[in-house]
mmCIF file with all atom_site columns, C-alpha atoms and ligand atoms in Angstrom:
data_model
loop_
_atom_site.group_PDB
_atom_site.id
_atom_site.type_symbol
_atom_site.label_atom_id
_atom_site.label_alt_id
_atom_site.label_comp_id
_atom_site.label_asym_id
_atom_site.label_entity_id
_atom_site.label_seq_id
_atom_site.pdbx_PDB_ins_code
_atom_site.Cartn_x
_atom_site.Cartn_y
_atom_site.Cartn_z
_atom_site.occupancy
_atom_site.B_iso_or_equiv
_atom_site.pdbx_formal_charge
_atom_site.auth_seq_id
_atom_site.auth_comp_id
_atom_site.auth_asym_id
_atom_site.auth_atom_id
_atom_site.pdbx_PDB_model_num
ATOM   1   C CA  . MET A 1 1   ? -105.783 -112.572 132.496 1.00 49.00 ? 1   MET A CA  1
ATOM   2   C CA  . GLU A 1 2   ? -105.557 -110.486 129.418 1.00 52.00 ? 2   GLU A CA  1
ATOM   3   C CA  . ALA A 1 3   ? -107.628 -111.392 126.459 1.00 50.00 ? 3   ALA A CA  1
ATOM   4   C CA  . PRO A 1 4   ? -105.534 -112.927 123.727 1.00 53.00 ? 4   PRO A CA  1
ATOM   5   C CA  . THR A 1 5   ? -104.778 -110.599 120.874 1.00 55.00 ? 5   THR A CA  1
ATOM   6   C CA  . ASN A 1 6   ? -105.543 -111.609 117.295 1.00 63.00 ? 6   ASN A CA  1
ATOM   7   C CA  . TYR A 1 7   ? -108.855 -112.943 118.482 1.00 66.00 ? 7   TYR A CA  1
ATOM   8   C CA  . ASN A 1 8   ? -111.979 -111.066 117.591 1.00 71.00 ? 8   ASN A CA  1
ATOM   9   C CA  . ALA A 1 9   ? -115.732 -111.470 117.689 1.00 76.00 ? 9   ALA A CA  1
ATOM   10  C CA  . SER A 1 10  ? -115.895 -113.099 114.284 1.00 74.00 ? 10  SER A CA  1
ATOM   11  C CA  . ASP A 1 11  ? -113.274 -115.724 115.293 1.00 77.00 ? 11  ASP A CA  1
ATOM   12  C CA  . ILE A 1 12  ? -115.401 -116.603 118.303 1.00 77.00 ? 12  ILE A CA  1
ATOM   13  C CA  . THR A 1 13  ? -118.504 -117.033 116.172 1.00 78.00 ? 13  THR A CA  1
ATOM   14  C CA  . ILE A 1 14  ? -116.612 -119.311 113.802 1.00 81.00 ? 14  ILE A CA  1
ATOM   15  C CA  . LEU A 1 15  ? -115.379 -121.557 116.627 1.00 80.00 ? 15  LEU A CA  1
ATOM   16  C CA  . GLU A 1 16  ? -118.810 -121.714 118.245 1.00 82.00 ? 16  GLU A CA  1
ATOM   17  C CA  . GLY A 1 17  ? -120.410 -122.710 114.969 1.00 88.00 ? 17  GLY A CA  1
ATOM   18  C CA  . LEU A 1 18  ? -118.029 -125.537 114.226 1.00 94.00 ? 18  LEU A CA  1
ATOM   19  C CA  . GLU A 1 19  ? -117.999 -126.713 117.864 1.00 93.00 ? 19  GLU A CA  1
ATOM   20  C CA  . ALA A 1 20  ? -121.770 -127.187 117.573 1.00 94.00 ? 20  ALA A CA  1
ATOM   21  C CA  . VAL A 1 21  ? -121.188 -129.470 114.585 1.00 95.00 ? 21  VAL A CA  1
ATOM   22  C CA  . ARG A 1 22  ? -118.702 -131.605 116.550 1.00 96.00 ? 22  ARG A CA  1
ATOM   23  C CA  . LYS A 1 23  ? -121.078 -131.842 119.532 1.00 96.00 ? 23  LYS A CA  1
ATOM   24  C CA  . ARG A 1 24  ? -124.062 -132.959 117.448 1.00 95.00 ? 24  ARG A CA  1
ATOM   25  C CA  . PRO A 1 25  ? -122.742 -134.281 114.143 1.00 95.00 ? 25  PRO A CA  1
ATOM   26  C CA  . GLY A 1 26  ? -125.968 -136.202 113.493 1.00 93.00 ? 26  GLY A CA  1
ATOM   27  C CA  . MET A 1 27  ? -127.908 -132.927 113.305 1.00 91.00 ? 27  MET A CA  1
ATOM   28  C CA  . TYR A 1 28  ? -125.786 -131.876 110.350 1.00 92.00 ? 28  TYR A CA  1
ATOM   29  C CA  . ILE A 1 29  ? -124.927 -135.071 108.491 1.00 92.00 ? 29  ILE A CA  1
ATOM   30  C CA  . GLY A 1 30  ? -127.628 -137.485 109.653 1.00 92.00 ? 30  GLY A CA  1
ATOM   31  C CA  . SER A 1 31  ? -125.370 -140.166 111.138 1.00 92.00 ? 31  SER A CA  1
ATOM   32  C CA  . THR A 1 32  ? -121.782 -140.908 112.147 1.00 94.00 ? 32  THR A CA  1
ATOM   33  C CA  . GLY A 1 33  ? -121.695 -144.181 110.231 1.00 93.00 ? 33  GLY A CA  1
ATOM   34  C CA  . SER A 1 34  ? -120.875 -144.735 106.580 1.00 92.00 ? 34  SER A CA  1
ATOM   35  C CA  . ARG A 1 35  ? -123.790 -142.607 105.387 1.00 90.00 ? 35  ARG A CA  1
ATOM   36  C CA  . GLY A 1 36  ? -122.534 -139.645 107.371 1.00 93.00 ? 36  GLY A CA  1
ATOM   37  C CA  . LEU A 1 37  ? -119.057 -140.235 106.041 1.00 93.00 ? 37  LEU A CA  1
ATOM   38  C CA  . HIS A 1 38  ? -120.350 -140.207 102.467 1.00 92.00 ? 38  HIS A CA  1
ATOM   39  C CA  . HIS A 1 39  ? -122.133 -136.975 103.297 1.00 91.00 ? 39  HIS A CA  1
ATOM   40  C CA  . LEU A 1 40  ? -118.785 -135.241 103.924 1.00 93.00 ? 40  LEU A CA  1
ATOM   41  C CA  . VAL A 1 41  ? -117.714 -136.146 100.410 1.00 93.00 ? 41  VAL A CA  1
ATOM   42  C CA  . TYR A 1 42  ? -120.996 -134.983 98.843  1.00 91.00 ? 42  TYR A CA  1
ATOM   43  C CA  . GLU A 1 43  ? -120.751 -131.584 100.494 1.00 91.00 ? 43  GLU A CA  1
ATOM   44  C CA  . ILE A 1 44  ? -117.499 -130.894 98.685  1.00 93.00 ? 44  ILE A CA  1
ATOM   45  C CA  . VAL A 1 45  ? -118.388 -132.642 95.422  1.00 93.00 ? 45  VAL A CA  1
ATOM   46  C CA  . ASP A 1 46  ? -121.677 -130.695 95.131  1.00 91.00 ? 46  ASP A CA  1
ATOM   47  C CA  . ASN A 1 47  ? -119.691 -127.475 94.843  1.00 91.00 ? 47  ASN A CA  1
ATOM   48  C CA  . CYS A 1 48  ? -117.507 -128.975 92.109  1.00 94.00 ? 48  CYS A CA  1
ATOM   49  C CA  . VAL A 1 49  ? -120.623 -130.167 90.272  1.00 93.00 ? 49  VAL A CA  1
ATOM   50  C CA  . ASP A 1 50  ? -122.077 -126.648 90.437  1.00 92.00 ? 50  ASP A CA  1
ATOM   51  C CA  . GLU A 1 51  ? -118.845 -125.338 88.983  1.00 94.00 ? 51  GLU A CA  1
ATOM   52  C CA  . ALA A 1 52  ? -119.161 -127.895 86.175  1.00 96.00 ? 52  ALA A CA  1
ATOM   53  C CA  . LEU A 1 53  ? -122.835 -127.033 85.578  1.00 95.00 ? 53  LEU A CA  1
ATOM   54  C CA  . ALA A 1 54  ? -121.854 -123.365 85.375  1.00 95.00 ? 54  ALA A CA  1
ATOM   55  C CA  . GLY A 1 55  ? -119.554 -124.392 82.512  1.00 97.00 ? 55  GLY A CA  1
ATOM   56  C CA  . TYR A 1 56  ? -116.188 -123.725 84.146  1.00 97.00 ? 56  TYR A CA  1
ATOM   57  C CA  . CYS A 1 57  ? -115.023 -127.193 85.182  1.00 97.00 ? 57  CYS A CA  1
ATOM   58  C CA  . LYS A 1 58  ? -114.377 -130.225 82.970  1.00 97.00 ? 58  LYS A CA  1
ATOM   59  C CA  . ASN A 1 59  ? -112.968 -132.733 85.437  1.00 97.00 ? 59  ASN A CA  1
ATOM   60  C CA  . ILE A 1 60  ? -113.729 -133.754 88.995  1.00 97.00 ? 60  ILE A CA  1
ATOM   61  C CA  . ASP A 1 61  ? -111.408 -136.351 90.531  1.00 97.00 ? 61  ASP A CA  1
ATOM   62  C CA  . ILE A 1 62  ? -112.225 -138.157 93.742  1.00 95.00 ? 62  ILE A CA  1
ATOM   63  C CA  . LYS A 1 63  ? -109.582 -140.288 95.445  1.00 94.00 ? 63  LYS A CA  1
ATOM   64  C CA  . ILE A 1 64  ? -110.024 -142.319 98.603  1.00 93.00 ? 64  ILE A CA  1
ATOM   65  C CA  . GLU A 1 65  ? -106.748 -143.569 100.049 1.00 90.00 ? 65  GLU A CA  1
ATOM   66  C CA  . GLU A 1 66  ? -106.298 -146.703 102.119 1.00 88.00 ? 66  GLU A CA  1
ATOM   67  C CA  . GLY A 1 67  ? -106.078 -144.830 105.428 1.00 89.00 ? 67  GLY A CA  1
ATOM   68  C CA  . GLY A 1 68  ? -109.343 -143.020 104.638 1.00 91.00 ? 68  GLY A CA  1
ATOM   69  C CA  . VAL A 1 69  ? -107.871 -139.745 103.360 1.00 95.00 ? 69  VAL A CA  1
ATOM   70  C CA  . VAL A 1 70  ? -110.167 -138.253 100.723 1.00 96.00 ? 70  VAL A CA  1
ATOM   71  C CA  . THR A 1 71  ? -109.027 -135.940 97.928  1.00 97.00 ? 71  THR A CA  1
ATOM   72  C CA  . ILE A 1 72  ? -111.484 -134.079 95.707  1.00 97.00 ? 72  ILE A CA  1
ATOM   73  C CA  . ARG A 1 73  ? -109.985 -132.035 92.886  1.00 98.00 ? 73  ARG A CA  1
ATOM   74  C CA  . ASP A 1 74  ? -111.581 -130.005 90.143  1.00 98.00 ? 74  ASP A CA  1
ATOM   75  C CA  . ASP A 1 75  ? -110.348 -127.823 87.301  1.00 98.00 ? 75  ASP A CA  1
ATOM   76  C CA  . GLY A 1 76  ? -112.867 -125.029 87.784  1.00 97.00 ? 76  GLY A CA  1
ATOM   77  C CA  . ARG A 1 77  ? -112.187 -121.377 88.529  1.00 97.00 ? 77  ARG A CA  1
ATOM   78  C CA  . GLY A 1 78  ? -110.915 -122.040 92.033  1.00 97.00 ? 78  GLY A CA  1
ATOM   79  C CA  . ILE A 1 79  ? -112.623 -120.778 95.182  1.00 96.00 ? 79  ILE A CA  1
ATOM   80  C CA  . PRO A 1 80  ? -112.196 -116.976 95.441  1.00 96.00 ? 80  PRO A CA  1
ATOM   81  C CA  . VAL A 1 81  ? -109.246 -115.985 97.633  1.00 97.00 ? 81  VAL A CA  1
ATOM   82  C CA  . ASP A 1 82  ? -109.988 -112.275 98.019  1.00 96.00 ? 82  ASP A CA  1
ATOM   83  C CA  . GLN A 1 83  ? -111.078 -110.831 101.365 1.00 93.00 ? 83  GLN A CA  1
ATOM   84  C CA  . HIS A 1 84  ? -114.709 -111.490 102.193 1.00 90.00 ? 84  HIS A CA  1
ATOM   85  C CA  . LYS A 1 85  ? -116.252 -108.096 102.948 1.00 87.00 ? 85  LYS A CA  1
ATOM   86  C CA  . GLN A 1 86  ? -118.205 -108.961 106.099 1.00 84.00 ? 86  GLN A CA  1
ATOM   87  C CA  . ALA A 1 87  ? -115.865 -111.551 107.571 1.00 84.00 ? 87  ALA A CA  1
ATOM   88  C CA  . GLY A 1 88  ? -112.594 -109.733 106.815 1.00 89.00 ? 88  GLY A CA  1
ATOM   89  C CA  . ILE A 1 89  ? -110.889 -113.038 105.968 1.00 93.00 ? 89  ILE A CA  1
ATOM   90  C CA  . PRO A 1 90  ? -110.400 -114.705 102.580 1.00 96.00 ? 90  PRO A CA  1
ATOM   91  C CA  . ALA A 1 91  ? -113.595 -115.961 100.958 1.00 95.00 ? 91  ALA A CA  1
ATOM   92  C CA  . ALA A 1 92  ? -112.114 -119.460 100.697 1.00 96.00 ? 92  ALA A CA  1
ATOM   93  C CA  . THR A 1 93  ? -111.520 -119.490 104.458 1.00 95.00 ? 93  THR A CA  1
ATOM   94  C CA  . VAL A 1 94  ? -115.128 -118.406 105.009 1.00 93.00 ? 94  VAL A CA  1
ATOM   95  C CA  . VAL A 1 95  ? -116.372 -121.328 102.906 1.00 93.00 ? 95  VAL A CA  1
ATOM   96  C CA  . PHE A 1 96  ? -114.578 -123.795 105.210 1.00 95.00 ? 96  PHE A CA  1
ATOM   97  C CA  . THR A 1 97  ? -115.116 -122.142 108.598 1.00 94.00 ? 97  THR A CA  1
ATOM   98  C CA  . VAL A 1 98  ? -118.551 -120.531 108.580 1.00 91.00 ? 98  VAL A CA  1
ATOM   99  C CA  . LEU A 1 99  ? -121.663 -122.676 108.819 1.00 88.00 ? 99  LEU A CA  1
ATOM   100 C CA  . HIS A 1 100 ? -124.014 -122.249 105.870 1.00 73.00 ? 100 HIS A CA  1
ATOM   101 C CA  . ALA A 1 101 ? -121.441 -120.026 104.177 1.00 56.00 ? 101 ALA A CA  1
ATOM   102 C CA  . GLY A 1 102 ? -123.046 -121.084 100.908 1.00 48.00 ? 102 GLY A CA  1
ATOM   103 C CA  . ALA A 1 103 ? -126.058 -118.881 101.375 1.00 42.00 ? 103 ALA A CA  1
ATOM   104 C CA  . LYS A 1 104 ? -123.863 -115.813 101.823 1.00 39.00 ? 104 LYS A CA  1
ATOM   105 C CA  . PHE A 1 105 ? -122.190 -116.375 98.499  1.00 48.00 ? 105 PHE A CA  1
ATOM   106 C CA  . ASP A 1 106 ? -125.228 -115.672 96.392  1.00 46.00 ? 106 ASP A CA  1
ATOM   107 C CA  . SER A 1 107 ? -124.535 -113.353 93.517  1.00 41.00 ? 107 SER A CA  1
ATOM   108 C CA  . SER A 1 108 ? -125.998 -112.806 90.096  1.00 36.00 ? 108 SER A CA  1
ATOM   109 C CA  . THR A 1 109 ? -123.247 -114.892 88.536  1.00 35.00 ? 109 THR A CA  1
ATOM   110 C CA  . TYR A 1 110 ? -122.577 -117.661 91.044  1.00 40.00 ? 110 TYR A CA  1
ATOM   111 C CA  . LYS A 1 111 ? -123.826 -119.381 94.117  1.00 47.00 ? 111 LYS A CA  1
ATOM   112 C CA  . VAL A 1 112 ? -121.807 -121.786 96.234  1.00 49.00 ? 112 VAL A CA  1
ATOM   113 C CA  . SER A 1 113 ? -124.072 -124.693 96.767  1.00 47.00 ? 113 SER A CA  1
ATOM   114 C CA  . GLY A 1 114 ? -125.329 -125.606 100.169 1.00 46.00 ? 114 GLY A CA  1
ATOM   115 C CA  . GLY A 1 115 ? -126.053 -128.604 97.963  1.00 46.00 ? 115 GLY A CA  1
ATOM   116 C CA  . LEU A 1 116 ? -128.953 -130.932 98.248  1.00 43.00 ? 116 LEU A CA  1
ATOM   117 C CA  . HIS A 1 117 ? -127.691 -131.606 101.710 1.00 46.00 ? 117 HIS A CA  1
ATOM   118 C CA  . GLY A 1 118 ? -127.517 -127.943 102.468 1.00 54.00 ? 118 GLY A CA  1
ATOM   119 C CA  . VAL A 1 119 ? -124.886 -127.734 105.172 1.00 70.00 ? 119 VAL A CA  1
ATOM   120 C CA  . GLY A 1 120 ? -121.773 -126.788 103.239 1.00 86.00 ? 120 GLY A CA  1
ATOM   121 C CA  . ALA A 1 121 ? -118.063 -127.526 103.302 1.00 93.00 ? 121 ALA A CA  1
ATOM   122 C CA  . SER A 1 122 ? -117.514 -126.175 106.832 1.00 95.00 ? 122 SER A CA  1
ATOM   123 C CA  . VAL A 1 123 ? -119.289 -129.198 108.304 1.00 95.00 ? 123 VAL A CA  1
ATOM   124 C CA  . GLY A 1 124 ? -116.810 -131.529 106.618 1.00 96.00 ? 124 GLY A CA  1
ATOM   125 C CA  . ASN A 1 125 ? -114.010 -129.361 107.931 1.00 97.00 ? 125 ASN A CA  1
ATOM   126 C CA  . ALA A 1 126 ? -115.346 -129.465 111.504 1.00 97.00 ? 126 ALA A CA  1
ATOM   127 C CA  . LEU A 1 127 ? -115.565 -133.266 111.341 1.00 97.00 ? 127 LEU A CA  1
ATOM   128 C CA  . SER A 1 128 ? -112.096 -133.865 109.889 1.00 97.00 ? 128 SER A CA  1
ATOM   129 C CA  . GLU A 1 129 ? -108.868 -134.479 111.829 1.00 97.00 ? 129 GLU A CA  1
ATOM   130 C CA  . TYR A 1 130 ? -107.326 -132.286 109.191 1.00 98.00 ? 130 TYR A CA  1
ATOM   131 C CA  . LEU A 1 131 ? -108.399 -130.649 105.964 1.00 98.00 ? 131 LEU A CA  1
ATOM   132 C CA  . GLU A 1 132 ? -106.115 -128.985 103.443 1.00 98.00 ? 132 GLU A CA  1
ATOM   133 C CA  . ILE A 1 133 ? -107.127 -126.845 100.523 1.00 98.00 ? 133 ILE A CA  1
ATOM   134 C CA  . GLU A 1 134 ? -105.112 -125.937 97.483  1.00 98.00 ? 134 GLU A CA  1
ATOM   135 C CA  . ILE A 1 135 ? -106.499 -123.294 95.132  1.00 98.00 ? 135 ILE A CA  1
ATOM   136 C CA  . TRP A 1 136 ? -105.168 -122.359 91.721  1.00 98.00 ? 136 TRP A CA  1
ATOM   137 C CA  . ARG A 1 137 ? -106.673 -119.077 90.666  1.00 98.00 ? 137 ARG A CA  1
ATOM   138 C CA  . GLY A 1 138 ? -105.624 -115.897 88.887  1.00 97.00 ? 138 GLY A CA  1
ATOM   139 C CA  . GLY A 1 139 ? -102.199 -117.337 88.033  1.00 98.00 ? 139 GLY A CA  1
ATOM   140 C CA  . LYS A 1 140 ? -101.344 -118.136 91.661  1.00 98.00 ? 140 LYS A CA  1
ATOM   141 C CA  . ALA A 1 141 ? -101.450 -121.171 93.933  1.00 98.00 ? 141 ALA A CA  1
ATOM   142 C CA  . TRP A 1 142 ? -102.763 -120.862 97.491  1.00 98.00 ? 142 TRP A CA  1
ATOM   143 C CA  . THR A 1 143 ? -102.889 -123.327 100.395 1.00 98.00 ? 143 THR A CA  1
ATOM   144 C CA  . GLN A 1 144 ? -104.498 -123.488 103.827 1.00 98.00 ? 144 GLN A CA  1
ATOM   145 C CA  . ARG A 1 145 ? -104.679 -126.133 106.556 1.00 98.00 ? 145 ARG A CA  1
ATOM   146 C CA  . PHE A 1 146 ? -107.305 -126.746 109.248 1.00 98.00 ? 146 PHE A CA  1
ATOM   147 C CA  . GLU A 1 147 ? -107.522 -129.286 112.076 1.00 98.00 ? 147 GLU A CA  1
ATOM   148 C CA  . ARG A 1 148 ? -110.959 -130.186 113.457 1.00 97.00 ? 148 ARG A CA  1
ATOM   149 C CA  . GLY A 1 149 ? -112.232 -126.970 111.875 1.00 96.00 ? 149 GLY A CA  1
ATOM   150 C CA  . ARG A 1 150 ? -109.569 -124.738 113.417 1.00 95.00 ? 150 ARG A CA  1
ATOM   151 C CA  . ILE A 1 151 ? -107.288 -122.648 111.274 1.00 96.00 ? 151 ILE A CA  1
ATOM   152 C CA  . ILE A 1 152 ? -103.732 -124.021 111.500 1.00 97.00 ? 152 ILE A CA  1
ATOM   153 C CA  . THR A 1 153 ? -102.230 -121.965 108.698 1.00 97.00 ? 153 THR A CA  1
ATOM   154 C CA  . GLU A 1 154 ? -103.719 -118.898 107.058 1.00 97.00 ? 154 GLU A CA  1
ATOM   155 C CA  . LEU A 1 155 ? -104.413 -118.951 103.338 1.00 98.00 ? 155 LEU A CA  1
ATOM   156 C CA  . VAL A 1 156 ? -100.873 -118.570 101.982 1.00 98.00 ? 156 VAL A CA  1
ATOM   157 C CA  . GLU A 1 157 ? -99.817  -117.734 98.443  1.00 98.00 ? 157 GLU A CA  1
ATOM   158 C CA  . GLN A 1 158 ? -97.403  -120.369 97.166  1.00 98.00 ? 158 GLN A CA  1
ATOM   159 C CA  . GLY A 1 159 ? -96.320  -118.833 93.890  1.00 98.00 ? 159 GLY A CA  1
ATOM   160 C CA  . PRO A 1 160 ? -97.252  -118.724 90.225  1.00 98.00 ? 160 PRO A CA  1
ATOM   161 C CA  . THR A 1 161 ? -99.175  -121.436 88.428  1.00 98.00 ? 161 THR A CA  1
ATOM   162 C CA  . ARG A 1 162 ? -100.882 -121.954 85.094  1.00 98.00 ? 162 ARG A CA  1
ATOM   163 C CA  . ARG A 1 163 ? -103.474 -124.247 86.648  1.00 98.00 ? 163 ARG A CA  1
ATOM   164 C CA  . HIS A 1 164 ? -106.962 -123.327 87.733  1.00 98.00 ? 164 HIS A CA  1
ATOM   165 C CA  . GLY A 1 165 ? -109.180 -125.207 90.146  1.00 98.00 ? 165 GLY A CA  1
ATOM   166 C CA  . THR A 1 166 ? -109.542 -126.432 93.704  1.00 98.00 ? 166 THR A CA  1
ATOM   167 C CA  . LYS A 1 167 ? -108.214 -129.417 95.654  1.00 98.00 ? 167 LYS A CA  1
ATOM   168 C CA  . VAL A 1 168 ? -109.622 -130.429 99.030  1.00 98.00 ? 168 VAL A CA  1
ATOM   169 C CA  . ARG A 1 169 ? -107.868 -133.199 100.966 1.00 98.00 ? 169 ARG A CA  1
ATOM   170 C CA  . PHE A 1 170 ? -109.210 -134.375 104.323 1.00 97.00 ? 170 PHE A CA  1
ATOM   171 C CA  . LEU A 1 171 ? -109.136 -137.148 106.911 1.00 96.00 ? 171 LEU A CA  1
ATOM   172 C CA  . PRO A 1 172 ? -112.538 -137.755 108.527 1.00 96.00 ? 172 PRO A CA  1
ATOM   173 C CA  . ASP A 1 173 ? -112.162 -137.632 112.320 1.00 96.00 ? 173 ASP A CA  1
ATOM   174 C CA  . SER A 1 174 ? -111.924 -141.066 113.962 1.00 94.00 ? 174 SER A CA  1
ATOM   175 C CA  . GLU A 1 175 ? -113.242 -139.464 117.182 1.00 94.00 ? 175 GLU A CA  1
ATOM   176 C CA  . ILE A 1 176 ? -116.514 -138.793 115.342 1.00 95.00 ? 176 ILE A CA  1
ATOM   177 C CA  . PHE A 1 177 ? -116.885 -141.685 112.906 1.00 93.00 ? 177 PHE A CA  1
ATOM   178 C CA  . SER A 1 178 ? -116.863 -144.999 114.740 1.00 82.00 ? 178 SER A CA  1
ATOM   179 C CA  . SER A 1 179 ? -115.673 -147.523 112.162 1.00 70.00 ? 179 SER A CA  1
ATOM   180 C CA  . PRO A 1 180 ? -116.759 -145.938 108.970 1.00 66.00 ? 180 PRO A CA  1
ATOM   181 C CA  . THR A 1 181 ? -116.160 -147.415 105.561 1.00 76.00 ? 181 THR A CA  1
ATOM   182 C CA  . PHE A 1 182 ? -116.296 -145.668 102.247 1.00 77.00 ? 182 PHE A CA  1
ATOM   183 C CA  . ASN A 1 183 ? -118.198 -147.049 99.325  1.00 78.00 ? 183 ASN A CA  1
ATOM   184 C CA  . PHE A 1 184 ? -116.879 -145.433 96.186  1.00 74.00 ? 184 PHE A CA  1
ATOM   185 C CA  . GLU A 1 185 ? -119.851 -146.655 94.116  1.00 75.00 ? 185 GLU A CA  1
ATOM   186 C CA  . THR A 1 186 ? -122.269 -144.935 96.472  1.00 77.00 ? 186 THR A CA  1
ATOM   187 C CA  . ILE A 1 187 ? -120.358 -141.684 96.246  1.00 76.00 ? 187 ILE A CA  1
ATOM   188 C CA  . CYS A 1 188 ? -120.075 -141.649 92.464  1.00 77.00 ? 188 CYS A CA  1
ATOM   189 C CA  . ASN A 1 189 ? -123.424 -143.115 91.430  1.00 75.00 ? 189 ASN A CA  1
ATOM   190 C CA  . ARG A 1 190 ? -125.784 -141.055 93.542  1.00 73.00 ? 190 ARG A CA  1
ATOM   191 C CA  . THR A 1 191 ? -128.324 -138.733 91.957  1.00 68.00 ? 191 THR A CA  1
ATOM   192 C CA  . VAL A 1 192 ? -127.348 -135.085 92.245  1.00 61.00 ? 192 VAL A CA  1
HETATM 193 C C1  . LIG B 2 .   ? -117.691 -119.105 94.489  1.00 54.96 ? 25  LIG B C1  1
HETATM 194 C C2  . LIG B 2 .   ? -117.308 -118.319 93.415  1.00 54.96 ? 25  LIG B C2  1
HETATM 195 C C3  . LIG B 2 .   ? -116.491 -118.866 92.432  1.00 54.96 ? 25  LIG B C3  1
HETATM 196 C C4  . LIG B 2 .   ? -116.084 -120.176 92.519  1.00 54.96 ? 25  LIG B C4  1
HETATM 197 C C5  . LIG B 2 .   ? -116.477 -120.974 93.579  1.00 54.96 ? 25  LIG B C5  1
HETATM 198 C C6  . LIG B 2 .   ? -117.271 -120.443 94.579  1.00 54.96 ? 25  LIG B C6  1
HETATM 199 C C7  . LIG B 2 .   ? -116.028 -122.384 93.647  1.00 54.96 ? 25  LIG B C7  1
HETATM 200 C C8  . LIG B 2 .   ? -116.252 -123.174 94.777  1.00 54.96 ? 25  LIG B C8  1
HETATM 201 C C9  . LIG B 2 .   ? -115.778 -124.476 94.786  1.00 54.96 ? 25  LIG B C9  1
HETATM 202 C C10 . LIG B 2 .   ? -115.776 -125.532 95.697  1.00 54.96 ? 25  LIG B C10 1
HETATM 203 C C11 . LIG B 2 .   ? -115.103 -126.588 95.116  1.00 54.96 ? 25  LIG B C11 1
HETATM 204 N N1  . LIG B 2 .   ? -114.698 -126.234 93.904  1.00 54.96 ? 25  LIG B N1  1
HETATM 205 C C12 . LIG B 2 .   ? -115.089 -124.958 93.657  1.00 54.96 ? 25  LIG B C12 1
HETATM 206 N N2  . LIG B 2 .   ? -114.877 -124.205 92.589  1.00 54.96 ? 25  LIG B N2  1
HETATM 207 C C13 . LIG B 2 .   ? -115.349 -122.939 92.584  1.00 54.96 ? 25  LIG B C13 1
HETATM 208 C C14 . LIG B 2 .   ? -115.968 -118.077 91.275  1.00 54.96 ? 25  LIG B C14 1
HETATM 209 C C15 . LIG B 2 .   ? -116.536 -116.737 91.070  1.00 54.96 ? 25  LIG B C15 1
HETATM 210 C C16 . LIG B 2 .   ? -115.805 -116.026 89.937  1.00 54.96 ? 25  LIG B C16 1
HETATM 211 O O1  . LIG B 2 .   ? -114.690 -116.402 89.556  1.00 54.96 ? 25  LIG B O1  1
HETATM 212 O O2  . LIG B 2 .   ? -116.368 -115.057 89.433  1.00 54.96 ? 25  LIG B O2  1
#
């Protein structure tokens, strides 16, 4: 059989990395109970908090819907959408598909947090039935969708906007989290 086209070495690495997270979620988030579930939220929120500490973001909204869908929205600069030099895919896509992508984002001006928890947004992506991002940056809106860490749609430009910031919406995977419950107090009152 011929090798599929559009599939290169860096795609393979990405899938292997996130598959490892799904095989041993406890290694990355500690547990697959409520604590682990909270961990998914922290991983995203930590990046918003860094954006706020850097002085670019005033508001961080966290919404947990009845069915367990979580939305985290900030009004920061938005995750960069330009092509990541090494990966050859948009930086925002790298953040959600490459393990420990945070460390690679170091620069003199900004660092994406691996957070206190240190594993990054890709772990939350790997452990979600679906995860959607919406980015408002440089006068344009962008969206991308993933399912269980896999790219379903590329990062697509949606048109002009006056907004700036990032929205991440995800459904934690019921195959991974047994009967998890969210505790909003725990998420919002923790020490960062
Ligand atoms: C890296 C660089 C820049 C912004 C961010 C990351 C960023 C990440 C997240 C995650 C959630 N919300 C976020 N907001 C921002 C900006 C670098 C620049 O504009 O110079």
